[in-house]
Coordinates of C-alpha atoms in Angstrom, one line a residue:
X1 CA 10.2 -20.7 31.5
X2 CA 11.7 -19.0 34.6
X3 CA 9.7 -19.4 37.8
X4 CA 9.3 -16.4 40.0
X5 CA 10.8 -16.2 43.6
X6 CA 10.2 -13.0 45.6
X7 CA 9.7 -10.7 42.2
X8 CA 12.7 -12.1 40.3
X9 CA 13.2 -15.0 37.7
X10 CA 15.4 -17.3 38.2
X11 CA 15.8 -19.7 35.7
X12 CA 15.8 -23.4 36.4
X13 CA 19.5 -24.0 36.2
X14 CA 20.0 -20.8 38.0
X15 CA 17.8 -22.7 41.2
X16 CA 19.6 -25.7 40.5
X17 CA 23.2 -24.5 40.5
X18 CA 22.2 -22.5 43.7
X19 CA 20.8 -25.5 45.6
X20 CA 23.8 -27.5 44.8
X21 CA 25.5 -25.1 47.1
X22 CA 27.1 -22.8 44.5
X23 CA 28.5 -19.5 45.8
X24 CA 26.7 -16.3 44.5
X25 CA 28.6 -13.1 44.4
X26 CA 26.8 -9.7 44.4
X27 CA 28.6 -7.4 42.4
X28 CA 27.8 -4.3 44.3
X29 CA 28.7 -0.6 43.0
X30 CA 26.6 1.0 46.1
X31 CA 23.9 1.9 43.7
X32 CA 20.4 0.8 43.4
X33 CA 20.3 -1.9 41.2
X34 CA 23.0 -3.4 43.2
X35 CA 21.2 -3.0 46.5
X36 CA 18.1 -4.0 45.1
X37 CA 19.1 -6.9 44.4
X38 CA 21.1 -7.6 47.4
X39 CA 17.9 -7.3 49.0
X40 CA 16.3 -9.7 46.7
X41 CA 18.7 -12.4 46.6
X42 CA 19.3 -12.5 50.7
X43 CA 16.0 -13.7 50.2
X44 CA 16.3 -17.1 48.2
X45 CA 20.0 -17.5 49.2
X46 CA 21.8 -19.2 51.8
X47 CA 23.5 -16.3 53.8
X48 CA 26.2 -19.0 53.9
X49 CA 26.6 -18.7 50.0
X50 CA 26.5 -15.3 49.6
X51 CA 29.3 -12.7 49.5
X52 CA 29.5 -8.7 48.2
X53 CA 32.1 -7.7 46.4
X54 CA 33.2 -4.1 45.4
X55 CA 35.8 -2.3 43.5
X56 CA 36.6 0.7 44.9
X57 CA 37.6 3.7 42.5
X58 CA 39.3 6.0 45.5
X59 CA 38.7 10.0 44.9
X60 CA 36.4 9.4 41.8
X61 CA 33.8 7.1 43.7
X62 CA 31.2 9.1 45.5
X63 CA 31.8 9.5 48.8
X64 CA 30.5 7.0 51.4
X65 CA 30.1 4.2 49.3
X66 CA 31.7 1.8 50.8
X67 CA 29.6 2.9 54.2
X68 CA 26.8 2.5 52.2
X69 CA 27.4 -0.8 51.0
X70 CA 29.1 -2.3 55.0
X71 CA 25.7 -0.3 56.1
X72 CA 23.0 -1.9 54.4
X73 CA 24.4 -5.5 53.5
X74 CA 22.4 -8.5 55.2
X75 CA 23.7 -9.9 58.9
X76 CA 26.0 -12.6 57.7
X77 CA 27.3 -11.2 54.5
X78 CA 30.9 -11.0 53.8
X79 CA 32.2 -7.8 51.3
X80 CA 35.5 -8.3 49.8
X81 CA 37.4 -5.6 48.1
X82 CA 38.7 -6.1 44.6
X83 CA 41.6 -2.8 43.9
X84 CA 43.1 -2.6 40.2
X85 CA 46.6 -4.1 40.9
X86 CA 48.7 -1.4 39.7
X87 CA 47.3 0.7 42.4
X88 CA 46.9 3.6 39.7
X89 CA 44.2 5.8 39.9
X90 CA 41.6 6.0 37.2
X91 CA 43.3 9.8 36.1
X92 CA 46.2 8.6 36.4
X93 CA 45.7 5.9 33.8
X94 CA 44.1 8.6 31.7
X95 CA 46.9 10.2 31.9
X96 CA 49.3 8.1 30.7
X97 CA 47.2 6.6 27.3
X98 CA 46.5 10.4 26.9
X99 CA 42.7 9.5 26.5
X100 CA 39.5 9.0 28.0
X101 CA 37.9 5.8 28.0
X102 CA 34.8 5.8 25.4
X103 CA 31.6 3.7 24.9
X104 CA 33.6 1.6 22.5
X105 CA 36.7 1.5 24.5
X106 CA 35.5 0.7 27.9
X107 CA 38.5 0.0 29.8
X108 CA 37.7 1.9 33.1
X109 CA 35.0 -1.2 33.3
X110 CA 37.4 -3.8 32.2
X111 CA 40.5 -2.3 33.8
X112 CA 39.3 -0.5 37.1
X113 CA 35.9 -3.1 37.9
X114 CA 35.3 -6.3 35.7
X115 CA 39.4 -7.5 36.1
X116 CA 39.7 -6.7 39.5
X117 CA 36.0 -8.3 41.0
X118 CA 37.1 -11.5 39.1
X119 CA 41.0 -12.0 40.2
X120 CA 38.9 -11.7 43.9
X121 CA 36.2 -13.6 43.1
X122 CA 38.6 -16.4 41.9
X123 CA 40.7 -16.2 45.1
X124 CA 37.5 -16.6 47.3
X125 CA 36.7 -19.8 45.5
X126 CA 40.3 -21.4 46.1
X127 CA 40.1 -20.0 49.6
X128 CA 36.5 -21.3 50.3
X129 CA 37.0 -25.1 48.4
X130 CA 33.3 -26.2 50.3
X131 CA 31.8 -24.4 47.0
X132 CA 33.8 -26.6 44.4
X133 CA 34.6 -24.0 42.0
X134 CA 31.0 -23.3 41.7
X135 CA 30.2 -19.5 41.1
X136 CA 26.9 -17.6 40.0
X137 CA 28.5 -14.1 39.8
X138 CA 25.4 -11.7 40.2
X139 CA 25.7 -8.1 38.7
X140 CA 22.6 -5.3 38.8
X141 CA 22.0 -4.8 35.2
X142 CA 18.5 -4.1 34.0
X143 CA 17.1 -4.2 30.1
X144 CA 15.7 -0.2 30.9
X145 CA 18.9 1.2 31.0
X146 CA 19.7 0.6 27.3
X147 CA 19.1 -1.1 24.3
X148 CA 23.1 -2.6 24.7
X149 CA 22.2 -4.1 27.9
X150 CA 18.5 -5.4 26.4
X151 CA 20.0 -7.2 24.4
X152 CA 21.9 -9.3 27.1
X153 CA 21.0 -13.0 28.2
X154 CA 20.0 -12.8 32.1
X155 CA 21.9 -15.9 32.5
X156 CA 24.3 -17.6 30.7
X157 CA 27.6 -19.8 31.4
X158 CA 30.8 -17.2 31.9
X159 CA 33.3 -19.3 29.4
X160 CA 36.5 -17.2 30.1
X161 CA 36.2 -18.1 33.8
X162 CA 35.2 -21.5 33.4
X163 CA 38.1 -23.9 33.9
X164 CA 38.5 -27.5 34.5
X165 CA 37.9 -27.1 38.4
X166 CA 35.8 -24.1 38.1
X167 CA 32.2 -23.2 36.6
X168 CA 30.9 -20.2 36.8
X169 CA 27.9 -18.4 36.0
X170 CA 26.5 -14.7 35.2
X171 CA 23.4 -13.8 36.5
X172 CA 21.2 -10.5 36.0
X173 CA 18.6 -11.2 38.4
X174 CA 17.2 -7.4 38.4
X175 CA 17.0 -7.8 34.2
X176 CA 13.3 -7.2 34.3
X177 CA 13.0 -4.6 36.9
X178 CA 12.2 -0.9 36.3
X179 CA 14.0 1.9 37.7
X180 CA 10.6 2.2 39.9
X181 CA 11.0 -1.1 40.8
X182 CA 14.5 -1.0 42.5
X183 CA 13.4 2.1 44.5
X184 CA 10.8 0.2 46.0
X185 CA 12.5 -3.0 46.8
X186 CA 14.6 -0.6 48.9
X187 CA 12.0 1.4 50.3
X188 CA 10.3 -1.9 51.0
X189 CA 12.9 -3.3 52.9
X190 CA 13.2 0.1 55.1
X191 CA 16.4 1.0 53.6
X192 CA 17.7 4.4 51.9
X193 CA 19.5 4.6 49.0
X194 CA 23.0 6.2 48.5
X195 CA 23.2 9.8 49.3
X196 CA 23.8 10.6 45.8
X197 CA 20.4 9.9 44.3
X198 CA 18.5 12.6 46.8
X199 CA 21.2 14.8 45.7
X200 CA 20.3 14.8 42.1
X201 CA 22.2 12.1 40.3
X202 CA 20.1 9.6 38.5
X203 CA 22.7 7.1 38.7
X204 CA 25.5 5.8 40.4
X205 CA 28.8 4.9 38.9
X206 CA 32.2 7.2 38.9
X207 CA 31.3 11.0 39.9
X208 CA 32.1 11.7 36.2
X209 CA 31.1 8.9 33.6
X210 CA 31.8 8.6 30.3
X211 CA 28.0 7.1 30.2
X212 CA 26.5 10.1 32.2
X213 CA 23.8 12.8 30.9
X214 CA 24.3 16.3 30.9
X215 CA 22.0 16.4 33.7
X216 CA 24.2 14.1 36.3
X217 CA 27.6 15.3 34.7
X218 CA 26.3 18.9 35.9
X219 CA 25.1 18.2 38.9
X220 CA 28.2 16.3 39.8
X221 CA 30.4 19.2 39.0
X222 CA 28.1 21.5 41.5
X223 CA 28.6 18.4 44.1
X224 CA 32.2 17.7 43.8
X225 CA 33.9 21.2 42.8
X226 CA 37.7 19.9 43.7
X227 CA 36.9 16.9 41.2
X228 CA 35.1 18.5 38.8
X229 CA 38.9 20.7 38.7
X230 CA 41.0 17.7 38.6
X231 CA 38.6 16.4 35.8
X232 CA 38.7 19.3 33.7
X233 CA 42.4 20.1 34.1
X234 CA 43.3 16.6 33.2
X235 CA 41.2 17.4 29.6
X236 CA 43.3 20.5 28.9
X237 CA 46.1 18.9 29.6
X238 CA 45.7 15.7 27.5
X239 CA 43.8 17.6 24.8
X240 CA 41.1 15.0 25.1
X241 CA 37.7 15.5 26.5
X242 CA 35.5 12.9 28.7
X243 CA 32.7 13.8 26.9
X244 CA 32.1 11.9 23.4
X245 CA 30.8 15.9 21.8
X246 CA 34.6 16.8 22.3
X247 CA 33.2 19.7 24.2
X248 CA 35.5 20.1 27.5
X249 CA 33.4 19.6 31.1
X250 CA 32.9 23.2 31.6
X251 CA 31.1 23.7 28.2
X252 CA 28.9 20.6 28.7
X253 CA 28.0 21.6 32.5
X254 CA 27.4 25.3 32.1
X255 CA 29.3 24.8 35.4
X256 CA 32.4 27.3 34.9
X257 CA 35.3 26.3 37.2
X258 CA 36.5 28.3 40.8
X259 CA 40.1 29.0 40.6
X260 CA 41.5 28.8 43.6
X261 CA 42.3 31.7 44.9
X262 CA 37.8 32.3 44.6
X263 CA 37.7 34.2 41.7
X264 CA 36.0 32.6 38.8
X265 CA 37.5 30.9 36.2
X266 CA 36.2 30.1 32.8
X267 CA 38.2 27.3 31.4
X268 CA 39.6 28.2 28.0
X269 CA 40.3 26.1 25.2
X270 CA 41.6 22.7 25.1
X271 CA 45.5 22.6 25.0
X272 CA 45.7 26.8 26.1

């Protein structure tokens, strides 16, 4: 049975890994699950064991996140950055497979997020050898968001970056938190959070997800006009759409596009 500490469980080898001096990474996206539980684990963790660590998605992150993040991390805290390697954009790698990623193909998570924050968080351990390869890597996901991510263990041993001199550990220490919840740990701890949510958007991820409801994807589009272009453009070129009802942006949104010279501009078919 996990004990509780400050409204989250942590699970006995959780404690115990952490109070053997392990490092714990917060995976933070500038959303509120991640601050949240920033917040929560500067709590019951050694400032000196804790470090923030972001990917940052250029033009199709919302802007000021990384000001977000630098602006409400704990005293103390260092924030790494973790870039895809190629240095591609995420529509430029759309462009070249000539598809969007999908549900089942997730490799914007893999390619642009997951990869990147591990090279770094590998990197950090050989740099730093006072934690001896030990890693609890801490990411915001919560069982409300969707049956996929019920369904996950809050903690469990990360096998692919396990290695002889390294053990390493994924933690979901928000799991059991409701959407409700994270707005008040923030609130709580006399903190805002991003922009983004006041604006409209229900969550906090790329401006245009694969994963987003009609609701954010159109509210985006009225936020972020020059993207909502680029995004739309790139689907009539490809012939693909981001949307998994193969109905282009501008159908979806009910948002129709501004050409540029000011005049509107209904997007027409895919591939016209």
């Amino acid at each position: 049975m996990a004990s509780r500490i400050a409204d989250i469980p942590v699970p006995p080898d959780c404690r115990e890994t952490i109070c053997a001096g392990a490092l714990v990474a917060v995976n933070h996206s500038g959303g509120k699950d991640s601050q949240s539980m920033t917040i929560l684990l500067s709590r019951i963790v050694p400032r000196e064991q804790l470090v923030a660590v972001h990917a940052p998605l250029g033009d199709v992150e919302w802007p000021g996140t990384i000001e977000h993040i630098e602006a409400t991390l704990p005293a103390g805290v260092p924030l790494i950055f973790a870039p895809v390697a190629s240095g591609k954009t995420l529509l430029e790698r759309v462009e070249e497979r000539g598809l969007w990623p999908s549900s089942t193909a997730r490799w914007c998570t893999s390619d642009f997020k997951a990869g990147p924050i591990q090279r770094e968080l590998r990197r950090y351990l050989k740099a730093h050898p006072r934690f001896r390869g030990r890693l609890v890597n801490a990411m915001g996901l919560r069982a409300e968001e969707s049956p996929a991510r019920a369904s996950k263990a809050p903690w469990r041993r990360n096998d692919r970056m396990s290695v002889a001199d390294r053990e390493v550990f994924d933690w979901l220490p928000v799991f059991d938190l409701s959407t409700a919840d994270v707005f008040r740990v923030i609130r709580d701890a006399g903190q805002s959070p991003h922009w983004a949510y006041a604006a409209g958007m229900t969550r906090l991820s790329c401006s245009f997800c694969i994963l987003a409801s009609r609701a954010d994807l159109r509210r985006a589009a009225e936020l972020r006009s020059d993207l909502y272009r680029a995004y739309a453009e790139l689907e009539r070129r490809i012939g693909h759409t981001l949307s998994p009802t193969r109905r282009p942006l501008p159908e979806v949104t009910g948002v129709p596009l501004a050409a540029r010279d000011g005049r509107e501009d209904l997007a027409g078919p895919l591939g016209a």
